PDB file of C-alpha atoms in Angstrom:
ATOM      1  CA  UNK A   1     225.617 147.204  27.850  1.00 48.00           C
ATOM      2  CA  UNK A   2     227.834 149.461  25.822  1.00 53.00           C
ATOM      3  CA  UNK A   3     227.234 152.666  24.071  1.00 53.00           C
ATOM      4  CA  UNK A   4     227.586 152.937  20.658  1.00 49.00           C
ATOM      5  CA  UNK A   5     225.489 155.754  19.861  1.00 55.00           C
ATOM      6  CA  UNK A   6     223.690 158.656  21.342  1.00 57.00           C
ATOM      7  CA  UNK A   7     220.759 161.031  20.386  1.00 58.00           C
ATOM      8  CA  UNK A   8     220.253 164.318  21.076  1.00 64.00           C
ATOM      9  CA  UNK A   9     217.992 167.020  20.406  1.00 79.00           C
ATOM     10  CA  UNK A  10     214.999 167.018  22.243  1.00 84.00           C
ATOM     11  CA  UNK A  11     214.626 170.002  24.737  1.00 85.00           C
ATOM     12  CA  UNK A  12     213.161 168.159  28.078  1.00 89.00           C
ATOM     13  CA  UNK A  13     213.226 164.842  29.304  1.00 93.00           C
ATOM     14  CA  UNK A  14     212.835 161.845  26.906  1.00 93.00           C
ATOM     15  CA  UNK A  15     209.940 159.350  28.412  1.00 96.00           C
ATOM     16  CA  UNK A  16     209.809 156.756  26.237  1.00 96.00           C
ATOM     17  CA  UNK A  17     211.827 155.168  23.553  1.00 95.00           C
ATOM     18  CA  UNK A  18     211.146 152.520  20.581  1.00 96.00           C
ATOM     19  CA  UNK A  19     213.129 150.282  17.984  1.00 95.00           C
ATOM     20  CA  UNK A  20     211.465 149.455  14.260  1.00 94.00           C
ATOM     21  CA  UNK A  21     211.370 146.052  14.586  1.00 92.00           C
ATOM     22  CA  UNK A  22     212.332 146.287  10.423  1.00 90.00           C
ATOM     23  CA  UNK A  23     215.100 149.175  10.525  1.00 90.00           C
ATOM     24  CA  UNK A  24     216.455 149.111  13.241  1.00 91.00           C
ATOM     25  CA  UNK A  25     215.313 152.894  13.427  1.00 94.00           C
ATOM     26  CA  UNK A  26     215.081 154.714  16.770  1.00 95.00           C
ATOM     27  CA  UNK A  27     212.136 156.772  18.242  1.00 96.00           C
ATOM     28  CA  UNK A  28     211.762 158.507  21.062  1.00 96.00           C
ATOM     29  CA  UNK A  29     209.438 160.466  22.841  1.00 96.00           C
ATOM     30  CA  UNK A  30     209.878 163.476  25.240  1.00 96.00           C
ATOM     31  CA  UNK A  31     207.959 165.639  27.511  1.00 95.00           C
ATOM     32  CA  UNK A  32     209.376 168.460  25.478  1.00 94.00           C
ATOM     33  CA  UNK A  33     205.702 167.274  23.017  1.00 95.00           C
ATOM     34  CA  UNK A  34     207.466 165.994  20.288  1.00 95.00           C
ATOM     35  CA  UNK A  35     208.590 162.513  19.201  1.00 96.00           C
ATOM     36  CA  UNK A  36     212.041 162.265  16.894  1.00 96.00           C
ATOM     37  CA  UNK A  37     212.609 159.216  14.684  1.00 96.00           C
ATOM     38  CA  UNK A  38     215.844 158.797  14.270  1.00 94.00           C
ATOM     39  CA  UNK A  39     218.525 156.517  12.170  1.00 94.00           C
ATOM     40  CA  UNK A  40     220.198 153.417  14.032  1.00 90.00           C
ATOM     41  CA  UNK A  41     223.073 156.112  14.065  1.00 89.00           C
ATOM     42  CA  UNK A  42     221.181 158.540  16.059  1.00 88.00           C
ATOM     43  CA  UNK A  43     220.863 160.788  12.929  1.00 92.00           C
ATOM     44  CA  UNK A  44     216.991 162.895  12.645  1.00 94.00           C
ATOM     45  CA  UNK A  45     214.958 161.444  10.370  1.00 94.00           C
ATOM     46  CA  UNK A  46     211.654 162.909  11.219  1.00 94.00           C
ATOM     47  CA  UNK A  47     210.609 164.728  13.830  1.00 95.00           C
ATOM     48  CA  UNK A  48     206.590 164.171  14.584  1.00 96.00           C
ATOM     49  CA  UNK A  49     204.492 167.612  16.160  1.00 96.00           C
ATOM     50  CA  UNK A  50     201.186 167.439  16.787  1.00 96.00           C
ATOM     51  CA  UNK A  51     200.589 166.447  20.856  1.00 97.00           C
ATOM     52  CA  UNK A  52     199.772 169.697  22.923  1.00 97.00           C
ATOM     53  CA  UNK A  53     201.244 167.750  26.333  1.00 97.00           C
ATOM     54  CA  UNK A  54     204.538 165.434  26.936  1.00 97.00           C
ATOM     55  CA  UNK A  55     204.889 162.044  25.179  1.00 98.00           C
ATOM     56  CA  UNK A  56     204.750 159.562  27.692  1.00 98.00           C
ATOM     57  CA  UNK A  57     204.684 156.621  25.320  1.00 98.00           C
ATOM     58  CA  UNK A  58     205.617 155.458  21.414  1.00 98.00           C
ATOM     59  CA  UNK A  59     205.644 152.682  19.759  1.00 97.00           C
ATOM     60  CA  UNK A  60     205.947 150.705  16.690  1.00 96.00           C
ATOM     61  CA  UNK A  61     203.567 148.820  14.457  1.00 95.00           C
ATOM     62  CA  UNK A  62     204.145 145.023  13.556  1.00 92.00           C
ATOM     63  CA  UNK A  63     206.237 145.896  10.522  1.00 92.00           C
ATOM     64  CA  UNK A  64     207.501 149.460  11.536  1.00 93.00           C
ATOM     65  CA  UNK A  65     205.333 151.466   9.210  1.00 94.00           C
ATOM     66  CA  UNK A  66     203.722 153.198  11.089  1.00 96.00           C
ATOM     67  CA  UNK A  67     203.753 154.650  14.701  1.00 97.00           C
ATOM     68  CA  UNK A  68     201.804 155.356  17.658  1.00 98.00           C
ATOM     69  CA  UNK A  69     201.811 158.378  20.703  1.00 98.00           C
ATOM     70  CA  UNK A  70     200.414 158.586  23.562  1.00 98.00           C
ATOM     71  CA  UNK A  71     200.415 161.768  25.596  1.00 98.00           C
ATOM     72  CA  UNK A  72     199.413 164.119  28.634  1.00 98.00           C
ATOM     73  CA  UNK A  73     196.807 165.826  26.364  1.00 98.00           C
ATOM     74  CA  UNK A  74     194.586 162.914  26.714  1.00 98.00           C
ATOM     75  CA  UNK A  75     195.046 161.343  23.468  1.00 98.00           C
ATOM     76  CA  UNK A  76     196.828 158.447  21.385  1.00 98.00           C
ATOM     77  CA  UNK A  77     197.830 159.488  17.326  1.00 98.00           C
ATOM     78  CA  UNK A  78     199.167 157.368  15.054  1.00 98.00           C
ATOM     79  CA  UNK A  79     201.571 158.699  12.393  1.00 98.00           C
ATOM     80  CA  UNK A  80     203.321 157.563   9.072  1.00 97.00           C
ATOM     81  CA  UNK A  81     206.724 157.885   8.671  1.00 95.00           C
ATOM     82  CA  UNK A  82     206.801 160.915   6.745  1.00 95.00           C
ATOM     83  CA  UNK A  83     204.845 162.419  10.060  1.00 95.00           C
ATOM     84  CA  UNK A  84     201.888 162.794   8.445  1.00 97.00           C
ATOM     85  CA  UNK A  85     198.950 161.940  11.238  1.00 97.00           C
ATOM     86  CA  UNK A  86     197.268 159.300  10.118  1.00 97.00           C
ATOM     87  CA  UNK A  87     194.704 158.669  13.550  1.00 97.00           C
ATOM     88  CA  UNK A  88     193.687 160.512  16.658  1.00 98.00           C
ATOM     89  CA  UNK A  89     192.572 158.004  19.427  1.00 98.00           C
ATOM     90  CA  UNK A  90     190.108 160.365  21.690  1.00 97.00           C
ATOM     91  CA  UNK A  91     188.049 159.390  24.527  1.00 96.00           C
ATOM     92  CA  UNK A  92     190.400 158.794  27.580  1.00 98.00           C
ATOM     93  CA  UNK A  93     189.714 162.109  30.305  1.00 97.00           C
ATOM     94  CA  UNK A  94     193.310 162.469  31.661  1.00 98.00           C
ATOM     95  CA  UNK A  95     196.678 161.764  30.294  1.00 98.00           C
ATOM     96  CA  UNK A  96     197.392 158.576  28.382  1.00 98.00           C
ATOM     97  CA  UNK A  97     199.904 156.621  29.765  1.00 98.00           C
ATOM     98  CA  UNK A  98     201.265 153.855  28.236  1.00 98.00           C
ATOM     99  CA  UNK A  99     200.205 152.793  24.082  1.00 98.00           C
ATOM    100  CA  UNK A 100     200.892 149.116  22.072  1.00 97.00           C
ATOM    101  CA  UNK A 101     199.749 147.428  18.617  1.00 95.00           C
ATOM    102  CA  UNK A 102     198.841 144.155  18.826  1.00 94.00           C
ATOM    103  CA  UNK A 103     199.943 141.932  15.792  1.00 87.00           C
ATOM    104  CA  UNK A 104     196.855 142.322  14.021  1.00 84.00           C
ATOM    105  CA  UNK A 105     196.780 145.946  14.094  1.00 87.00           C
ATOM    106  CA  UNK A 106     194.633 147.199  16.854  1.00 95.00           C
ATOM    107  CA  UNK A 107     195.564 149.745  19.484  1.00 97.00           C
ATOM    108  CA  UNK A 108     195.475 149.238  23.024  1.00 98.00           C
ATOM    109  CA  UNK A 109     195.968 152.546  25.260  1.00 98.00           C
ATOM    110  CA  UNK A 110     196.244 152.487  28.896  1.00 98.00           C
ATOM    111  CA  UNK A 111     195.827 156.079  31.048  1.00 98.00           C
ATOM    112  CA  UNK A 112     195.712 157.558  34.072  1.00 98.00           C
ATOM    113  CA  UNK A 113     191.985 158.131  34.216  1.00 97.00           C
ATOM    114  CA  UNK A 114     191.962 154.570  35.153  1.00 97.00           C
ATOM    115  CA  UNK A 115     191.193 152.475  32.124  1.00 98.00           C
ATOM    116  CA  UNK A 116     192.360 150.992  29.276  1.00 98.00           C
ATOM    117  CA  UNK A 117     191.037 151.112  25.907  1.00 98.00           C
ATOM    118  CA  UNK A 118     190.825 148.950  22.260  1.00 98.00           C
ATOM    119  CA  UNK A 119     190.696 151.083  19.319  1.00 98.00           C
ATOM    120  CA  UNK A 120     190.314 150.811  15.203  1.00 97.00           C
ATOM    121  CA  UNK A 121     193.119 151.594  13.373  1.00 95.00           C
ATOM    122  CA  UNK A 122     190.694 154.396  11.966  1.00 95.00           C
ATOM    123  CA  UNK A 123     190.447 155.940  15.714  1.00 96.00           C
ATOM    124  CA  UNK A 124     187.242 154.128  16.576  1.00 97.00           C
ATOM    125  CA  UNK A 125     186.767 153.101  20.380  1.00 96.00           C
ATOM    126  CA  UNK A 126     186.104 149.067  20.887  1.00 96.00           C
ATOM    127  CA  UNK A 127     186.156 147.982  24.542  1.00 96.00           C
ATOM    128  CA  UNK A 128     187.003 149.978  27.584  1.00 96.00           C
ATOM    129  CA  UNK A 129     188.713 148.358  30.838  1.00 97.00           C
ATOM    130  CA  UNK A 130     187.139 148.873  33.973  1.00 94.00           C
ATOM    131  CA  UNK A 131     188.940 147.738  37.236  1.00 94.00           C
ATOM    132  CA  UNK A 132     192.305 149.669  38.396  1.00 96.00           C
ATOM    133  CA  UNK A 133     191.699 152.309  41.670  1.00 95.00           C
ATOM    134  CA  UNK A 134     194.592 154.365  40.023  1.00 96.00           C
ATOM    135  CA  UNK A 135     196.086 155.438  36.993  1.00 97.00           C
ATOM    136  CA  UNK A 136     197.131 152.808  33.935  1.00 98.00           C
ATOM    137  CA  UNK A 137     200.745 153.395  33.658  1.00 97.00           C
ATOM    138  CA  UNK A 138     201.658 150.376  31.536  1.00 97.00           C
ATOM    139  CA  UNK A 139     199.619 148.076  28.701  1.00 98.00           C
ATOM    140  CA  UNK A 140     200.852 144.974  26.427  1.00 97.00           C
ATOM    141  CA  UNK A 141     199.368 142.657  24.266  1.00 97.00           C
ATOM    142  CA  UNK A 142     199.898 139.014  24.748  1.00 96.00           C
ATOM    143  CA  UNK A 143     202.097 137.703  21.553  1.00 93.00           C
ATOM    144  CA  UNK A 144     199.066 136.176  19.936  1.00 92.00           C
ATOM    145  CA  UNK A 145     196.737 139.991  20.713  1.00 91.00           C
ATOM    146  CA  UNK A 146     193.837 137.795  22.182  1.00 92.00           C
ATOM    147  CA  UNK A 147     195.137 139.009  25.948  1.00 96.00           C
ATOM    148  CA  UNK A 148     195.581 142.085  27.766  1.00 97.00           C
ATOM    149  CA  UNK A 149     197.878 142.844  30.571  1.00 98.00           C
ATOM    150  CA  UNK A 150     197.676 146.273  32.420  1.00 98.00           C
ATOM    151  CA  UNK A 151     199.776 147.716  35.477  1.00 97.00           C
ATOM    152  CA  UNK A 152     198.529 150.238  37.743  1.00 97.00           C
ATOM    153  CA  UNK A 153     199.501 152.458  40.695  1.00 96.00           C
ATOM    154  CA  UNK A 154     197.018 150.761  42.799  1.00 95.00           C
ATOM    155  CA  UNK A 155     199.453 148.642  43.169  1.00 95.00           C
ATOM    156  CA  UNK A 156     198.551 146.006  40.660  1.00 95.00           C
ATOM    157  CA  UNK A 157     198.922 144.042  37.546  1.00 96.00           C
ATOM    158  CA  UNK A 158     195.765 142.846  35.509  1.00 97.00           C
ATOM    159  CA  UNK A 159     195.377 139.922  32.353  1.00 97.00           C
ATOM    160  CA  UNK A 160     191.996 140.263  30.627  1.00 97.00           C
ATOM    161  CA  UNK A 161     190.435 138.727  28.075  1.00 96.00           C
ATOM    162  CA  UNK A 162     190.040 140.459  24.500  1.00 93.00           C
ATOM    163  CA  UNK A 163     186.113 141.136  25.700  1.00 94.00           C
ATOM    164  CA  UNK A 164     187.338 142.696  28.528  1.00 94.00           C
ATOM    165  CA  UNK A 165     186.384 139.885  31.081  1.00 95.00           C
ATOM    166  CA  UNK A 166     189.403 139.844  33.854  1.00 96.00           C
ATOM    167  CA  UNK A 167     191.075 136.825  33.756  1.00 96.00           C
ATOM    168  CA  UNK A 168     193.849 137.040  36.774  1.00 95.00           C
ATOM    169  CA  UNK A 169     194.885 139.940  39.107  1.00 95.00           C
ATOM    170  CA  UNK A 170     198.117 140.440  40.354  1.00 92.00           C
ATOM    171  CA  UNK A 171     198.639 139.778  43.372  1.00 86.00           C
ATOM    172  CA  UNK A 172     195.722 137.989  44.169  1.00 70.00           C
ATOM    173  CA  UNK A 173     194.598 140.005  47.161  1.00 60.00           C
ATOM    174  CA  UNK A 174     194.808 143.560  46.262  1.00 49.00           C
ATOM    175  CA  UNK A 175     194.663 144.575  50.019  1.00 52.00           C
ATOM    176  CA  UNK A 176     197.478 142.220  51.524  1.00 52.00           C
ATOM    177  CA  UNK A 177     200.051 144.319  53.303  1.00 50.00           C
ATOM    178  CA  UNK A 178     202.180 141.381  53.665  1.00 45.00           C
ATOM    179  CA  UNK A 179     203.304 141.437  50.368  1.00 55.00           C
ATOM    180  CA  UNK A 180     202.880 144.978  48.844  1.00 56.00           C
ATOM    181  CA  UNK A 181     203.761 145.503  45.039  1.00 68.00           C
ATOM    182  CA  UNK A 182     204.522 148.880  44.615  1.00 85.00           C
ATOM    183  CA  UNK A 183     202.910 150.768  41.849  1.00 94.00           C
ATOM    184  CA  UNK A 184     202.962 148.795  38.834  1.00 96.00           C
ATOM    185  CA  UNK A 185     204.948 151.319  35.950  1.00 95.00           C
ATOM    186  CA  UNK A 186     205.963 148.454  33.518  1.00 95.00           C
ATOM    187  CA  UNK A 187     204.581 144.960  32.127  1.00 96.00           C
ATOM    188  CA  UNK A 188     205.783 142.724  29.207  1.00 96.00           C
ATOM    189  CA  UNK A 189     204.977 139.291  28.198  1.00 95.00           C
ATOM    190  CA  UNK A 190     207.674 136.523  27.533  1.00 93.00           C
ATOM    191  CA  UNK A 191     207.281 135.775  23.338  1.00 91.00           C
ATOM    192  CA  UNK A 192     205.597 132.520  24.428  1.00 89.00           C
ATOM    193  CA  UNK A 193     202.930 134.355  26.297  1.00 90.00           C
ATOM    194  CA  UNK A 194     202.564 132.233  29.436  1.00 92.00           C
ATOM    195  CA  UNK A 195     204.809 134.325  31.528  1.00 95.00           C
ATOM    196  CA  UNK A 196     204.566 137.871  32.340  1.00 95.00           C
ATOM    197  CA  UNK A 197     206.910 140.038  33.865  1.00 95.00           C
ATOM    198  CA  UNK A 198     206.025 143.447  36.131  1.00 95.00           C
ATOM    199  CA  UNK A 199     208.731 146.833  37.320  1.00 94.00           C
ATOM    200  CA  UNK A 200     207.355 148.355  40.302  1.00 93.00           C
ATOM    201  CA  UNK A 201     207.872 151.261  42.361  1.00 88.00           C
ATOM    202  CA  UNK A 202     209.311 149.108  44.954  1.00 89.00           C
ATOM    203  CA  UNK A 203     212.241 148.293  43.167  1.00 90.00           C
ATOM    204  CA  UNK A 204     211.005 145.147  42.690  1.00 91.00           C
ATOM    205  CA  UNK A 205     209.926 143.149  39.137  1.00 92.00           C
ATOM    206  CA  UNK A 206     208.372 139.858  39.282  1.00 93.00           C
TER     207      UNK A 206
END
């Protein structure tokens, strides 16, 4: 790790940062309610105003056209690059947590009412995901969008079908002491999508 640039601007905390997977182009996300995008220099392109509660997540779309917030105010929007709001994503009842586009262009919010969610680019709720005791802090797509995989502060991870059927809970026993997991903040798949890969509050991934 080395530095070679650093942006600065926002007024509180930064929660979440992003990297067009075209430009190179930064964005970032702050509990100050805003979201910058910002040059591979660290230069302000854009910065993005429309959440009424911190930014918790951002992301990219497939080709970096288009981007996606999720925030305390209980919704998901998806913007252009000019910062024009394209989408709201409305339906979750407390703050949404983590956000992700699978490579066919659907949403996938996760939030700390417990759930996750599948949405239309248009805003349009799918599928909801029933199963977590505690907030959804983290969501991904598998490489291939046809699974799910969803880490809670109950202390576990979750891979579910597209239908919403679950496939595998992690751990296996949600109640074994032995082996506690920590609340589950983080979750990525490897590109081949038969490994996944949890952070927990324990200080522990796996």
């Amino acid at each position: 790790w080395e530095k070679i640039d650093e942006a600065k601007g926002h007024s509180d905390r930064i929660n979440a940062v992003a990297f067009s997977p075209k430009t190179g182009a930064m964005l970032t996300g702050s509990a100050d309610g805003t979201t910058r995008l910002l040059s591979r220099e660290g230069n302000l392109i854009r910065e993005v105003k429309g959440h009424s509660g911190a930014v918790n997540s951002v992301a990219f779309s497939l080709y970096g056209d288009t981007i996606l917030t999720g925030s305390d105010d209980s919704t998901a929007m998806m913007w252009n690059l000019k910062g024009d709001r394209l989408s709201i994503f409305k339906g979750h009842y407390d703050a949404v947590k983590s956000v992700a586009f699978s490579t066919d262009a659907i949403i996938l919010t996760g939030s700390a009412d417990g759930t996750a969610r599948l949405w239309d680019l248009n805003g349009n709720h799918i599928r909801e995901f029933y199963g977590h005791y505690g907030p959804v802090n983290a969501v991904a797509f598998s490489p291939d969008g046809k699974t799910i995989l969803t880490g809670s502060a109950d202390g576990t991870a979750r891979l579910w079908d597209y239908w919403g059927t679950l496939i595998k809970q992690f751990p296996d026993d949600e109640n074994d002491e032995t082996d506690p997991i920590g609340e589950v903040n983080s979750v990525a798949f490897l590109p081949g999508g038969k490994t996944i890969l949890t952070g927990s509050g324990n200080g522990t991934a796996r």
